[in-house]
Coordinates of N, CA and C in Angstrom, one line a residue:
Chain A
X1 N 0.8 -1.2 0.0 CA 0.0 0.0 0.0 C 0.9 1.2 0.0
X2 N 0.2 2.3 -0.3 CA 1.3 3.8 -0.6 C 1.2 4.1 1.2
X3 N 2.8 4.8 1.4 CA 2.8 5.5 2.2 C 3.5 6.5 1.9
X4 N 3.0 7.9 2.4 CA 3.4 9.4 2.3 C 4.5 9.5 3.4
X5 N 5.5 10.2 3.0 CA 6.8 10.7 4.3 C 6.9 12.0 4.1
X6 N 6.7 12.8 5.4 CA 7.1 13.8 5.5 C 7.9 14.1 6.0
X7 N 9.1 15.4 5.8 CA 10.4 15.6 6.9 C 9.2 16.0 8.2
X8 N 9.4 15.6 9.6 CA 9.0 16.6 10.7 C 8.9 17.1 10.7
X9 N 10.0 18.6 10.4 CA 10.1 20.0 10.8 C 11.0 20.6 9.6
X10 N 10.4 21.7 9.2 CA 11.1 22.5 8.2 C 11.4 23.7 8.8
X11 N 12.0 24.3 9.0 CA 12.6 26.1 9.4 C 13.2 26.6 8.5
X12 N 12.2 28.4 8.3 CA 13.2 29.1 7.1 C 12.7 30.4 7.9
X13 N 13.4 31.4 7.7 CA 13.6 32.4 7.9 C 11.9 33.3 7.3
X14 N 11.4 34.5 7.6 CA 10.4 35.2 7.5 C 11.1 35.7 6.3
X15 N 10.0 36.0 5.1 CA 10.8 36.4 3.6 C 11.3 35.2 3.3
X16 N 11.8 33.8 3.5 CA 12.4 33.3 2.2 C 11.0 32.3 1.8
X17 N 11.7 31.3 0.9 CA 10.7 30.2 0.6 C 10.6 28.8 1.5
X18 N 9.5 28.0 1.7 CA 9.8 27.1 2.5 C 9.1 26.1 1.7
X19 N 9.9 25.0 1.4 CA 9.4 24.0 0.7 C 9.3 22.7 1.7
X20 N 7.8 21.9 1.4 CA 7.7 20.8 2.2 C 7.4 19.1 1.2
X21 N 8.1 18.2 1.4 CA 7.7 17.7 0.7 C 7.0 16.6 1.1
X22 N 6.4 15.4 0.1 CA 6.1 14.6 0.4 C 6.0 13.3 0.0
X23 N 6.9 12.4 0.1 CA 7.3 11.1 -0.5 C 6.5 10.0 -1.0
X24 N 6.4 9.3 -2.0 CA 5.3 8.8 -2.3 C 5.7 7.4 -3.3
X25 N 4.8 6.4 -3.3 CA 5.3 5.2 -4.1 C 5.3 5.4 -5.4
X26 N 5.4 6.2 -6.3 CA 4.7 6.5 -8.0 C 3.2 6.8 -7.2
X27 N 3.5 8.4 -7.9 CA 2.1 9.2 -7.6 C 1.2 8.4 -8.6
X28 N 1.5 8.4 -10.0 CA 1.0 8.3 -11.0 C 0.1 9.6 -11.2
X29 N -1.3 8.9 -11.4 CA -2.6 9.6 -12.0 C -3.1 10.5 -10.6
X30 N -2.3 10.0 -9.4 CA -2.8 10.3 -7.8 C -2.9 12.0 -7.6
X31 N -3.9 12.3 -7.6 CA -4.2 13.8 -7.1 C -3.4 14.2 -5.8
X32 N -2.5 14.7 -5.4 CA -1.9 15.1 -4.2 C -2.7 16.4 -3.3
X33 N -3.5 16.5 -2.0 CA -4.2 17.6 -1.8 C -2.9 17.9 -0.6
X34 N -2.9 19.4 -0.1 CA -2.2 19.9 1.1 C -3.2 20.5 2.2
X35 N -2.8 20.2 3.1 CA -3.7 20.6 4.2 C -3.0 22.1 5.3
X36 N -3.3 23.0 6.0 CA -3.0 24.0 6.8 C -3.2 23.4 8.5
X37 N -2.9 23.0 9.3 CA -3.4 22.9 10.1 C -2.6 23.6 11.3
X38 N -2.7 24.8 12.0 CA -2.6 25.9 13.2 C -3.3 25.3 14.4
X39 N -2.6 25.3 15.6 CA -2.4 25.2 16.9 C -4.4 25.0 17.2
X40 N -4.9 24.1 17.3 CA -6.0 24.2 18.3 C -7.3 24.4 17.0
X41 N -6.8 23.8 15.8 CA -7.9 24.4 14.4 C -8.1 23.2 13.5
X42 N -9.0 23.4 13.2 CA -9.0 21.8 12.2 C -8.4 22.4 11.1
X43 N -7.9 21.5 10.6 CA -7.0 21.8 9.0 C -7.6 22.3 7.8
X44 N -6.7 23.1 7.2 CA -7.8 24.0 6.1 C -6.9 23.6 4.7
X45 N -7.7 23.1 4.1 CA -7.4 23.0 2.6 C -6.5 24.1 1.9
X46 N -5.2 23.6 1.7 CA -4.5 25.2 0.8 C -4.1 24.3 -0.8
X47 N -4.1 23.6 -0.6 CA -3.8 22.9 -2.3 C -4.4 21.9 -2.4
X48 N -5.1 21.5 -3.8 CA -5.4 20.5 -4.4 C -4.9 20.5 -5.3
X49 N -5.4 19.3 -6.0 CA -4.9 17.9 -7.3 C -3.8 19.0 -7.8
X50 N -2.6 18.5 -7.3 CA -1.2 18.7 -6.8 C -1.4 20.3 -6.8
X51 N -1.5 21.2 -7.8 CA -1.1 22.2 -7.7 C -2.0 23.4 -7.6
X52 N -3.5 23.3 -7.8 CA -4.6 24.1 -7.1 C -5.0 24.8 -6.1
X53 N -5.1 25.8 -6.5 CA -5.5 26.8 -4.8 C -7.3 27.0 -4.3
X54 N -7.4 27.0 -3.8 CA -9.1 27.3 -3.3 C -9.1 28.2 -3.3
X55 N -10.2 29.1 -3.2 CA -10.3 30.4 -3.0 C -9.6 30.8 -1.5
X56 N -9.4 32.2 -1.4 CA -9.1 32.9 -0.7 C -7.6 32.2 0.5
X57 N -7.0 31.5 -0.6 CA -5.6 30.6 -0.2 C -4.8 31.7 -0.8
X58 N -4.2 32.2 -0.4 CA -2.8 33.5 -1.2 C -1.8 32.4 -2.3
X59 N -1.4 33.5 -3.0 CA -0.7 32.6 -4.1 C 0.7 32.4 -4.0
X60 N 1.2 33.2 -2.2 CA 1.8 32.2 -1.9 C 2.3 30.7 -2.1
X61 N 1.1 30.4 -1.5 CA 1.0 28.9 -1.8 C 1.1 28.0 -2.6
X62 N 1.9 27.3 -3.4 CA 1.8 26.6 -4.9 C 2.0 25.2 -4.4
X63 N 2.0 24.2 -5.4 CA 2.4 22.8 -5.1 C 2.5 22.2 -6.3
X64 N 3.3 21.7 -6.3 CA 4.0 20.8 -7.7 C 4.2 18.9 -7.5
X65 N 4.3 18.6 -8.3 CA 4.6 17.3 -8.2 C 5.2 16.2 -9.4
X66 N 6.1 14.8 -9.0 CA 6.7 14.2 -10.0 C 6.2 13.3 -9.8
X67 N 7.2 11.9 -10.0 CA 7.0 10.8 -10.1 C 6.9 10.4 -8.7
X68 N 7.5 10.8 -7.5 CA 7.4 9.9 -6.4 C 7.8 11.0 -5.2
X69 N 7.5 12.3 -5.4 CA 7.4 13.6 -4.8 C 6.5 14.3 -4.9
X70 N 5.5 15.1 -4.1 CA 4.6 16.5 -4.5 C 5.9 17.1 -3.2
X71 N 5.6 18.4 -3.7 CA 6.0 19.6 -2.9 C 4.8 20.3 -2.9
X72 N 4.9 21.1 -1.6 CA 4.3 22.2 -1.6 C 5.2 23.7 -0.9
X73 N 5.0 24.5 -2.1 CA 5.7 25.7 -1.7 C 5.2 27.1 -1.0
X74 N 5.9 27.3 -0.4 CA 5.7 28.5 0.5 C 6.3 29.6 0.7
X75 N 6.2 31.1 -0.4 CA 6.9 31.8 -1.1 C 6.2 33.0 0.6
X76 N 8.0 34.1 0.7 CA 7.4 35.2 1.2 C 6.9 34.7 2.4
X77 N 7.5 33.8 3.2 CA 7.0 33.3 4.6 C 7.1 34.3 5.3
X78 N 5.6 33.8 6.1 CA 5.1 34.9 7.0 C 5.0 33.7 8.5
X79 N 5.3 34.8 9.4 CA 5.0 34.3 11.0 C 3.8 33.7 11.3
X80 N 2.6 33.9 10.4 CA 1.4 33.8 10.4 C 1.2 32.0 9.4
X81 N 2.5 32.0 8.4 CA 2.3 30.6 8.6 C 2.8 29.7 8.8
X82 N 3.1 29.8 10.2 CA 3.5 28.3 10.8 C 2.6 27.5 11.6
X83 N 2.8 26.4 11.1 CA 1.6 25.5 10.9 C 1.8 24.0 11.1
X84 N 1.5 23.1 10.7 CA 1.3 21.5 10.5 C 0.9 21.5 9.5
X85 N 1.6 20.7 8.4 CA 1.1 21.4 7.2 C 1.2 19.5 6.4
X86 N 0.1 19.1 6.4 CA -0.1 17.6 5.7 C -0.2 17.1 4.0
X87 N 0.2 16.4 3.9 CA -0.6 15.7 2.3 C -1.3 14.5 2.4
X88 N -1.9 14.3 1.2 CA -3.1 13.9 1.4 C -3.5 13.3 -0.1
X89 N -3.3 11.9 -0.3 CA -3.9 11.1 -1.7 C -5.1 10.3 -1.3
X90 N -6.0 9.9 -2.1 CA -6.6 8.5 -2.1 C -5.8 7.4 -2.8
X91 N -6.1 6.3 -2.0 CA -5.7 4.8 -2.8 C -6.6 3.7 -2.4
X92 N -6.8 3.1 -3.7 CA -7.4 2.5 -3.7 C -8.9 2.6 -2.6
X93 N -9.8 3.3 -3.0 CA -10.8 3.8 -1.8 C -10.6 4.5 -0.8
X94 N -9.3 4.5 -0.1 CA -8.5 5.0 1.2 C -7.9 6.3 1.0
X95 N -8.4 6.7 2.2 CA -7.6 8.2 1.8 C -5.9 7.9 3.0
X96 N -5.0 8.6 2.4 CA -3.9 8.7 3.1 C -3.6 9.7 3.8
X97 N -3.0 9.9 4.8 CA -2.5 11.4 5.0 C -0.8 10.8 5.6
X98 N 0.1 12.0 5.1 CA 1.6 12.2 5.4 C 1.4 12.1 6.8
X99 N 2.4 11.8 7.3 CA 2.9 12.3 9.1 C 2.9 13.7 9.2
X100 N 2.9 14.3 8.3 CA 2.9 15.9 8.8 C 4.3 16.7 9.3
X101 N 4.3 18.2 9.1 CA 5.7 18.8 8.7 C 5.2 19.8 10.1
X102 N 6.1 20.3 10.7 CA 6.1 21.4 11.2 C 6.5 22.5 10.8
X103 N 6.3 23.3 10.2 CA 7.4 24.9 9.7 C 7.4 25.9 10.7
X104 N 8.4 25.9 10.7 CA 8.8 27.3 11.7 C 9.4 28.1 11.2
X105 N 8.8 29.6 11.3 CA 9.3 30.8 10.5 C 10.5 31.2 12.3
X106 N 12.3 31.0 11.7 CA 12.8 31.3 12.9 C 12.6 33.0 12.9
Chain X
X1 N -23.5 29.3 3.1 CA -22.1 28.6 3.4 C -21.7 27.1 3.7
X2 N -21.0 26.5 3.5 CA -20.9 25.1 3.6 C -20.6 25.2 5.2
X3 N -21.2 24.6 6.4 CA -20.7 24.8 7.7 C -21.2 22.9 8.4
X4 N -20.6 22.1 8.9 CA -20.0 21.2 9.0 C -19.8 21.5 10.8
X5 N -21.0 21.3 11.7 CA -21.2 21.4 13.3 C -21.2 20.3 13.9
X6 N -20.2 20.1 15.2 CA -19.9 18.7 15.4 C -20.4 18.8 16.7
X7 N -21.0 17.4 17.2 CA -21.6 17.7 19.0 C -20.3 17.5 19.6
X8 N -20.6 17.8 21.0 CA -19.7 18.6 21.8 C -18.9 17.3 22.8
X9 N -17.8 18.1 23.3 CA -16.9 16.9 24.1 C -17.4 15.7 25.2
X10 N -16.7 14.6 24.9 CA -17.8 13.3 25.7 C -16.2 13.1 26.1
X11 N -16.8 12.1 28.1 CA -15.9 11.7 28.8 C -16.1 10.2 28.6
X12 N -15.5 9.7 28.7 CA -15.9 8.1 28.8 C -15.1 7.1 29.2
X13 N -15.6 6.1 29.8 CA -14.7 5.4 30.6 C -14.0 4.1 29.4
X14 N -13.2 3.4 30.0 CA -12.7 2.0 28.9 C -13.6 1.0 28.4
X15 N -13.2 1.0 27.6 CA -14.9 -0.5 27.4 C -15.9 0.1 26.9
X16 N -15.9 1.5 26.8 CA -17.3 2.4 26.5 C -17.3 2.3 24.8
X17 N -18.2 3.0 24.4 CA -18.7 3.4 23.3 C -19.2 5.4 23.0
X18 N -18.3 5.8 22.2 CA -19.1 6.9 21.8 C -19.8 7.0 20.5
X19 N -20.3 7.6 20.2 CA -21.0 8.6 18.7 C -21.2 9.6 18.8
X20 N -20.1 10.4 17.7 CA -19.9 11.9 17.3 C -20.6 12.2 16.3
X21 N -21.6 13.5 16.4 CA -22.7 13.5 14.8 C -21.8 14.7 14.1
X22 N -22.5 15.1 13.2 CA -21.3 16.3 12.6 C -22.9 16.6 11.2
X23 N -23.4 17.6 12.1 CA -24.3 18.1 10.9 C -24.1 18.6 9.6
X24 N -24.7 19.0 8.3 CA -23.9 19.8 7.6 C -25.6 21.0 7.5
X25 N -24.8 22.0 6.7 CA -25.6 22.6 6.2 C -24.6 23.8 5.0
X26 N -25.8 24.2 4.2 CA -25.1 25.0 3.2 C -25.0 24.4 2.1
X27 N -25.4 23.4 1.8 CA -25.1 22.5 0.2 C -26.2 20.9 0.7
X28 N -26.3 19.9 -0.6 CA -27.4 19.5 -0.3 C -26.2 18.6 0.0
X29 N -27.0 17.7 0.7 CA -25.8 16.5 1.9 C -25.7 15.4 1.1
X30 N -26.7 15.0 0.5 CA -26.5 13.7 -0.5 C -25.7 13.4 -1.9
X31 N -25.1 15.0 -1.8 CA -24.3 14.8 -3.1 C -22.9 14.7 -2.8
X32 N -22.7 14.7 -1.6 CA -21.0 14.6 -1.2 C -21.0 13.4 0.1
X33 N -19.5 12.9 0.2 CA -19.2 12.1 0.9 C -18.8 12.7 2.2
X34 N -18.6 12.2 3.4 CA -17.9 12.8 4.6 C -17.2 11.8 5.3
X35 N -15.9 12.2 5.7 CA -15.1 11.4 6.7 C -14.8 11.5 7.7
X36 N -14.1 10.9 8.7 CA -14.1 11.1 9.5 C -12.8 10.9 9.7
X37 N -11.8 11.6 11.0 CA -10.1 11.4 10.7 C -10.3 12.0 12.3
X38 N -9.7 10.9 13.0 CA -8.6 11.2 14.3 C -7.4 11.8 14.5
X39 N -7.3 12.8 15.4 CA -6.1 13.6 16.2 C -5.4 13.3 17.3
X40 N -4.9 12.6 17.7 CA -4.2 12.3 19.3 C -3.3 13.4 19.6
X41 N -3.5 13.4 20.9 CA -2.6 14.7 21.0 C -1.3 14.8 20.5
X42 N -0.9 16.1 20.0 CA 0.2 16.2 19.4 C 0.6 15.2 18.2
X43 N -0.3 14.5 17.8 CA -0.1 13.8 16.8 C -0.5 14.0 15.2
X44 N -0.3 13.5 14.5 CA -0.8 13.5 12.9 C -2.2 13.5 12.7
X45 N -2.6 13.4 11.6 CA -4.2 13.1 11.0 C -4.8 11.8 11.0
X46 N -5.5 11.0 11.3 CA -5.2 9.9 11.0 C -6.6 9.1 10.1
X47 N -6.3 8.9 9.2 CA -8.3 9.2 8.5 C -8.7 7.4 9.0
X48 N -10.2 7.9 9.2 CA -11.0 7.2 9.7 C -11.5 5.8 9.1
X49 N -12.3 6.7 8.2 CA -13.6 6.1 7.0 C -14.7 7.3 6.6
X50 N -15.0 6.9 5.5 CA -16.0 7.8 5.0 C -17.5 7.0 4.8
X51 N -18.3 8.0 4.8 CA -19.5 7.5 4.1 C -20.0 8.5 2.9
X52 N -20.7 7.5 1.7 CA -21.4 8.4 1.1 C -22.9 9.0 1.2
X53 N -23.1 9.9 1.2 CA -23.9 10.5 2.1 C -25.5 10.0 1.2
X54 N -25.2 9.7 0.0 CA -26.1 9.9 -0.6 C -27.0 8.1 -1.2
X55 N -25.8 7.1 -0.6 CA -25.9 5.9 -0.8 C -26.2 5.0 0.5
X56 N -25.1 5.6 1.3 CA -24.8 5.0 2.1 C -23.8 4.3 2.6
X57 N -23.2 4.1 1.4 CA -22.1 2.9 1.3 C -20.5 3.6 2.3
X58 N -20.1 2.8 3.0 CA -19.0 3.2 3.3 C -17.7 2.7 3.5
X59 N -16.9 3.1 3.8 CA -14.7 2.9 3.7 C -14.3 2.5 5.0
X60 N -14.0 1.5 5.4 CA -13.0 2.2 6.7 C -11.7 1.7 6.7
X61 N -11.0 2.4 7.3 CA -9.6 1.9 7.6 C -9.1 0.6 8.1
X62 N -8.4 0.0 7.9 CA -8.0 -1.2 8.4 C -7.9 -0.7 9.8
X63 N -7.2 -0.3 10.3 CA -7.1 0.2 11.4 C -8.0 0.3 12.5
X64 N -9.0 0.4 11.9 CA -10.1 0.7 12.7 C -11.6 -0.4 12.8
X65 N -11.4 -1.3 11.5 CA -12.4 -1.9 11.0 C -13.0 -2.9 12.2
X66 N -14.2 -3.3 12.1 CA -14.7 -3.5 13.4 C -14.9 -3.1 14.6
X67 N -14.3 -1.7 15.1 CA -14.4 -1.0 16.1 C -15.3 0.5 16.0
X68 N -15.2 0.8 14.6 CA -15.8 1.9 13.8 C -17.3 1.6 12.8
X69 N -18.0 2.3 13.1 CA -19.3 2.6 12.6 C -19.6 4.0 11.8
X70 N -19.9 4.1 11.1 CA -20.3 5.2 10.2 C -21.7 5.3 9.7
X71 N -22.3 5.9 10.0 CA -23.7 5.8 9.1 C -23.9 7.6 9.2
X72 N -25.2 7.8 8.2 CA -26.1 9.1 8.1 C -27.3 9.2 8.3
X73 N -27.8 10.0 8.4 CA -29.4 10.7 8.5 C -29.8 11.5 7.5
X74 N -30.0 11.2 6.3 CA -30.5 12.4 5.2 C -31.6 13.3 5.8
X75 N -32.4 12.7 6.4 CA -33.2 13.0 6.9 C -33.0 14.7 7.5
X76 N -31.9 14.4 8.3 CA -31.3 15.3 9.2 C -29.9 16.0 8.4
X77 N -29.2 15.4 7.7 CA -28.4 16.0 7.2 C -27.3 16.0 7.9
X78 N -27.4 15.2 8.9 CA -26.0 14.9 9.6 C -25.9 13.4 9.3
X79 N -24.4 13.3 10.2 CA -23.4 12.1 9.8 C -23.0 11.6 10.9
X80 N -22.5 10.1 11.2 CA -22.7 10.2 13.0 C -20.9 9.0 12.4
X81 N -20.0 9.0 13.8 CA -19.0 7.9 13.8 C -19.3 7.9 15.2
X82 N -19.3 5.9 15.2 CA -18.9 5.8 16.6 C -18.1 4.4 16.3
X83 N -17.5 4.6 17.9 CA -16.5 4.0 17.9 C -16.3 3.1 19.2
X84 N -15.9 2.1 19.0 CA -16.2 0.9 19.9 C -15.5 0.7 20.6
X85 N -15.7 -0.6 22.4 CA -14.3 -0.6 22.8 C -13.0 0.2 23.1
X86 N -13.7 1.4 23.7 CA -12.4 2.4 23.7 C -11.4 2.2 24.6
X87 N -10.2 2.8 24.7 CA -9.3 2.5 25.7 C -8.6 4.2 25.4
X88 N -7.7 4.1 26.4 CA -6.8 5.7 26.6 C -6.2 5.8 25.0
X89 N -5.8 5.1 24.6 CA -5.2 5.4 23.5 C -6.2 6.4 22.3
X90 N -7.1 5.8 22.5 CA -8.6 6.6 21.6 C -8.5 8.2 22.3
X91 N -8.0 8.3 23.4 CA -8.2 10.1 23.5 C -7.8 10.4 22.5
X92 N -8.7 11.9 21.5 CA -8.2 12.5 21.0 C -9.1 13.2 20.4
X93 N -9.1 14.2 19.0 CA -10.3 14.9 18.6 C -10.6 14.6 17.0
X94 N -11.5 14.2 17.4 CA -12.0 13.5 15.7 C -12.8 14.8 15.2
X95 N -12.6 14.5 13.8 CA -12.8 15.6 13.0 C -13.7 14.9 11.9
X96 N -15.0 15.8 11.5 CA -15.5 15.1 9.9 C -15.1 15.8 9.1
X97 N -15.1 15.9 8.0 CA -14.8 16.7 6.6 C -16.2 16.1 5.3
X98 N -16.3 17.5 5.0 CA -17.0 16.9 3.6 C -15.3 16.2 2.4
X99 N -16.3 15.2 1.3 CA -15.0 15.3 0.7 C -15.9 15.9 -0.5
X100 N -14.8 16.4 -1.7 CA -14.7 17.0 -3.0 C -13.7 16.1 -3.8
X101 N -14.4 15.6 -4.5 CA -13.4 15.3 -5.9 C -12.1 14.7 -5.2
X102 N -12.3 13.7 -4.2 CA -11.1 13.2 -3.3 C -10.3 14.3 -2.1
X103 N -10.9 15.4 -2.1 CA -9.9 16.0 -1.5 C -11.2 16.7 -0.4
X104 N -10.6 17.0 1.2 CA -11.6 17.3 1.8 C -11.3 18.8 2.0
X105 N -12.8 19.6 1.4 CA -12.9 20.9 1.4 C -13.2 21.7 2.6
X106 N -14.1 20.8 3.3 CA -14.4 21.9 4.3 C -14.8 20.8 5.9
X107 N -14.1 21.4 6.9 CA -13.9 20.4 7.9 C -15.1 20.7 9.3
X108 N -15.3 20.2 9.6 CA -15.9 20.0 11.2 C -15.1 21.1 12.1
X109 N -15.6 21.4 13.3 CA -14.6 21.8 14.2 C -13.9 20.7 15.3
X110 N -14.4 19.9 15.3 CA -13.7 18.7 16.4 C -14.6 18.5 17.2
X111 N -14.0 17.5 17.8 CA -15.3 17.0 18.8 C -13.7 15.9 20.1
X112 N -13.5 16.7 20.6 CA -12.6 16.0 21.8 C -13.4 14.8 22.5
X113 N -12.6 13.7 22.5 CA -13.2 12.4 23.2 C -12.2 12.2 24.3
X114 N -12.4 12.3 25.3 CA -11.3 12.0 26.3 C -11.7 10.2 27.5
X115 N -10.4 9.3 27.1 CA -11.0 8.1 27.5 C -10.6 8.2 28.7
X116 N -11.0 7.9 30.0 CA -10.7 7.8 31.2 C -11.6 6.8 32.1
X117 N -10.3 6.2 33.0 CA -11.5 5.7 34.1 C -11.8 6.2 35.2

């Protein structure tokens, strides 16, 4: 069965980029979604089918993806988002979720 | 607005049984699926099972399978998990989500289950 790896914790500085990824067995055709999740908040959707934004998500936010990687990037880091920040495929009927990243703007 | 209201925190002892409902409103309920996904403290996401709201039919995690129940209420528009057999390890805050096109758009607020004896 696929499993998602995420690094634990990512730290970049306020202003730069913060890239998170997410390791994967051949994505293939697999839609990769990204999740927001802040201290004490249920998780808020900032990317779908790899590289999609929802409304009112800043364009910040991008996410890309390969053969056996999605990223999701995070341009112009603000204090405002450090977070738990997940991925998220279906397989085979099941939805997966990554172990989840911490980012810390030091 | 799509809004997704979950009933409120339950204590329960080991051996017990809860059911979390998680109403929706703002879109019609039978045209989307909803899941359900555990939080332990300090821990990851951990998805549950879904149901389709409009069938009935539903998913669950190996993980969970035979200890977990999912059904709906069209009727009502809400969606209920419960969960069997609990022990300390089950503390934590379960969350529903509508899903979209595989991806879940809009979430519950949680619903804290805390197991104790």
């Amino acid at each position: 069965s696929h499993v998602l790896t995420q690094p634990p914790s990512v730290s970049v500085a306020p202003g730069q980029t913060a890239r998170i990824t997410c390791g994967g067995n051949n994505f293939g055709s697999k839609s990769v979604h990204w999740y927001q999740q802040k201290p004490g908040q249920a998780p808020v959707l900032v990317v779908y089918d790899d590289s999609d934004r929802p409304s009112g998500i800043p364009e910040r936010f991008s996410g890309s993806k390969s053969e056996n990687t999605a990223t999701l990037t995070i341009s112009r880091v603000e204090a405002g988002d450090e977070a738990d920040y997940y991925c998220q495929v279906w397989d085979s009927d099941h939805v997966l979720f990554g172990g989840g990243t911490k980012l810390t703007a030091l | 607005q799509v809004q997704l209201v979950q009933s409120g925190a339950e204590v329960k002892k080991p051996g017990a049984s809860v059911k979390v409902s998680c109403k929706a409103s703002g879109y019609t309920f039978t045209r989307y699926a909803l899941h359900w996904v555990r939080q332990a403290p300090g821990q990851g996401l951990e998805w549950m099972g879904w149901v389709n709201a409009g069938t009935g039919y539903t998913k669950y995690s190996q993980k969970f399978q035979g200890r977990v129940t999912i059904t709906r209420d069209t009727s009502a528009s809400t969606a209920y998990m419960e969960l069997s057999s609990l022990t300390a390890e089950d503390t934590a805050m379960f969350y529903c989500a509508r899903e979209s096109f595989s991806r879940n758009d809009h979430w519950g607020q949680g619903t804290l289950v805390t197991v104790s004896s």
